Amino acid sequence: MMQETNQEVYGFLEVYFPELTAEPFTDEREQWEAWERFVDMLCMIALLIKEKSQPESFSRIGCLLDDEELIKALEPRPKAVFPCRKDVRDIFQALLQKGQKNASTLTSFLEMELEPVEKAAFLLAACADRNRKYERAFGVLQEEKSITAKPTIGLAHDLCALFLEESENTVDILLDEDRFLNRFLLKPVKDEPRLSRLSLPLTLHRQVLSLLNGNREMLGKLSLCAEILYKNNTSQLLCHQEALARLIRVYTRMTMLQEEGIIQLKGAEGVGKKYLAQALGDTLQMDVLCICVQKLITQNQEAVTEILEEAVRKTVLTPCILYLDMNNIHIEEWGQLSWMLTRLQKDTGRFLIGTDASFLQELSILENIYLLLVASPGLKEQKRFWECFAKEYQIQFSADIQLEELVSLYDLSPKRIRQTLSCAVLASEIGEDGFLLSKQELEDEIRHQCSGSLDRYAVRMESPFVWEDLQLSKQSQALLKRAIDRVRYRSIVNDMYGFAKKLPYGRGLSIVLYGPPGTGKTMTAQVFAKELGLAIYRIDLSQIGSKYIGETEKNLGAVFDAARFSNAVLFFDEADALFTKRTEVSNSNDRHANAETAYLLQKIEEYSGVSILATNVMQNFDNAFKRRMTYMIPIEQPKEEERLLLWENVFPKETPLEDGLPFALYAKVAELTGSGIKAAALSAAYLAAAEHRSITNQDIVEAIDFEYRRSGRTGISQELYTAQYKNM
């Protein structure tokens, strides 16, 4: 709109922008005020143009303005003209440049992949949601009977024509569903047969409105299955440093090259994949939107579609890193999942997924899959997780808690550590500076958190015995104490002494207890676990072994996976039934048996906890098997002095005993095992209880004789009475 000679120009520029400088806006409020003045100016120009063709509409202009001076300046004048298109466009560009120097939410939107027409349409829609006066003004301009209206594509076209050269393409641009404005900023409009294309409203999506109002944490329907992992916390210090360095390199390169792709973090559940994603966000100064896919796929198709759209919108607009937690996804759920991943890859370009180690589903339908294996956190990393989460929950450890010993005993994932502390704090005492957690409370909660995973294949064993109950040879005691120290101090050896770098695997402990039946192998295993404060599970071999090829290996794998999460001592009683000496391969059955044994040896070596094998027949194990065991501890027939100690400690303090019972004589004459002595003591107790009296020498002699007869031996009672007579 060029000015004509001798004509007066309406004072829009002077009134709305008297001193438009290049200095940046002082704050976002000032920026919004400037853009609202710009929209005011566009509306006034359009209203005055409308008044020339429809004089009756001018009476309504005054009610739309708050500035009386401006109203007076805009009274109809015969020779007045409007500012030229270039002048208005210059103001538009000047406001954009002023905003570029401000780190505001509005600036971030205006700097997105938008054409000038899209920027203008975005501003019109935003102003309509911020101030109702624009609805009234837009109603007048669009001749809405209700005098309230959202800006339409037609109105955007008319207002853009006042200052933009490319206004003739406005309608096509605003109707293009693939453009940034329609994909991410505007609320989709359902097909309305009554409305023409030009009458379609321009309405900002509620997520966009939330961001414009300063709420960056709003999740909407995403709250059903998602959380925000915020930047600038300590997670970067906790993660696997090598894996983190590779992740940063790959993600940064993909971003710089604008490549589409998916980074798959693969590892056991709870090893810290989510913290690794959060550490990436810390490095790049970005939040991470974490979606639990298990929760997502429980929704119906319509809800899933809407949630994915919100996820994409938040990822693009915030911006943030998208991470999908895909642990525990089953094969039957792959159909829906593949559709989701394909859509997300198309809309976002790049994102992260976390899968467990058993996730074997092909991702061939997707492009550019980068696999990053995530191992379980080392002992140093576990210690940092304990410290970090304790600080988060304001927990102080009692003086008897040593974190180095704790991580040596309990190989816990970050997830388990957090769960343990969050529950333990409920039972802890409140101190001056937070919660005081005792060693007993902590260990009880650890065992509670780790229980239950092995119930299908194993039975938990409770131990009433202590170290003093064991009557072992000095050699066996020394070996057992060495084994305990190996577990208790492995963090020092592996981390402080640097052996973790030299021994990347095989950090667990395997023990073979061998000896005749009844010598105390099971008791020894129970005492071992109790000394370390660990749960012990007896593996039910009947639930593991199978005649079907491959089924035994599958069950064994499940046992060790469950044990890792339960952090338990695995006790294989009568292990020779499963760990037999490998034979020459003469048929398929031999080959199958050898494969099972080899697989078992592999799982024992990979297991980071303790495996205890008990056997009566050591000859059934080959040399290769023995070499792969950490300790071979003999549990021998007790000697006389050991039997004496067993007799002296077998009866509880509450048991009524006859004075002067000759325990030394029983130990000397009767060569019973530890279990035999316990059985004899129990039998004697029942004999006395039936007559409501104390246990006598005769009761014990009869009980010993009974134990001898059970094993096919006779004459012990006569030997005992004869020995007693000689000692009288």
Short mmCIF file of N, CA, C and O in Angstrom, two decimals, residues 221 305 364 392 504 613 720:
data_model
loop_
_atom_site.label_atom_id
_atom_site.label_comp_id
_atom_site.label_asym_id
_atom_site.label_seq_id
_atom_site.Cartn_x
_atom_site.Cartn_y
_atom_site.Cartn_z
N LYS A 221 -1.76 -36.23 29.40
CA LYS A 221 -2.00 -37.68 29.36
C LYS A 221 -0.70 -38.47 29.45
O LYS A 221 -0.72 -39.67 29.73
N THR A 305 -2.17 -43.24 20.52
CA THR A 305 -1.87 -42.27 19.47
C THR A 305 -1.74 -40.86 20.03
O THR A 305 -0.80 -40.13 19.71
N SER A 364 14.39 -54.93 12.53
CA SER A 364 14.76 -54.69 11.13
C SER A 364 13.82 -53.72 10.43
O SER A 364 14.19 -53.12 9.42
N GLU A 392 19.63 -38.02 48.81
CA GLU A 392 18.32 -37.63 48.28
C GLU A 392 17.22 -37.83 49.32
O GLU A 392 16.31 -36.99 49.45
N PRO A 504 37.59 -58.99 34.30
CA PRO A 504 36.28 -58.44 33.93
C PRO A 504 35.12 -59.36 34.21
O PRO A 504 33.98 -58.95 34.26
N LEU A 613 28.10 -75.93 46.34
CA LEU A 613 27.73 -77.26 45.90
C LEU A 613 28.09 -78.26 46.98
O LEU A 613 29.21 -78.23 47.50
N LEU A 720 28.84 -98.94 75.30
CA LEU A 720 28.70 -97.76 76.15
C LEU A 720 28.57 -98.15 77.62
O LEU A 720 29.23 -97.54 78.49
#
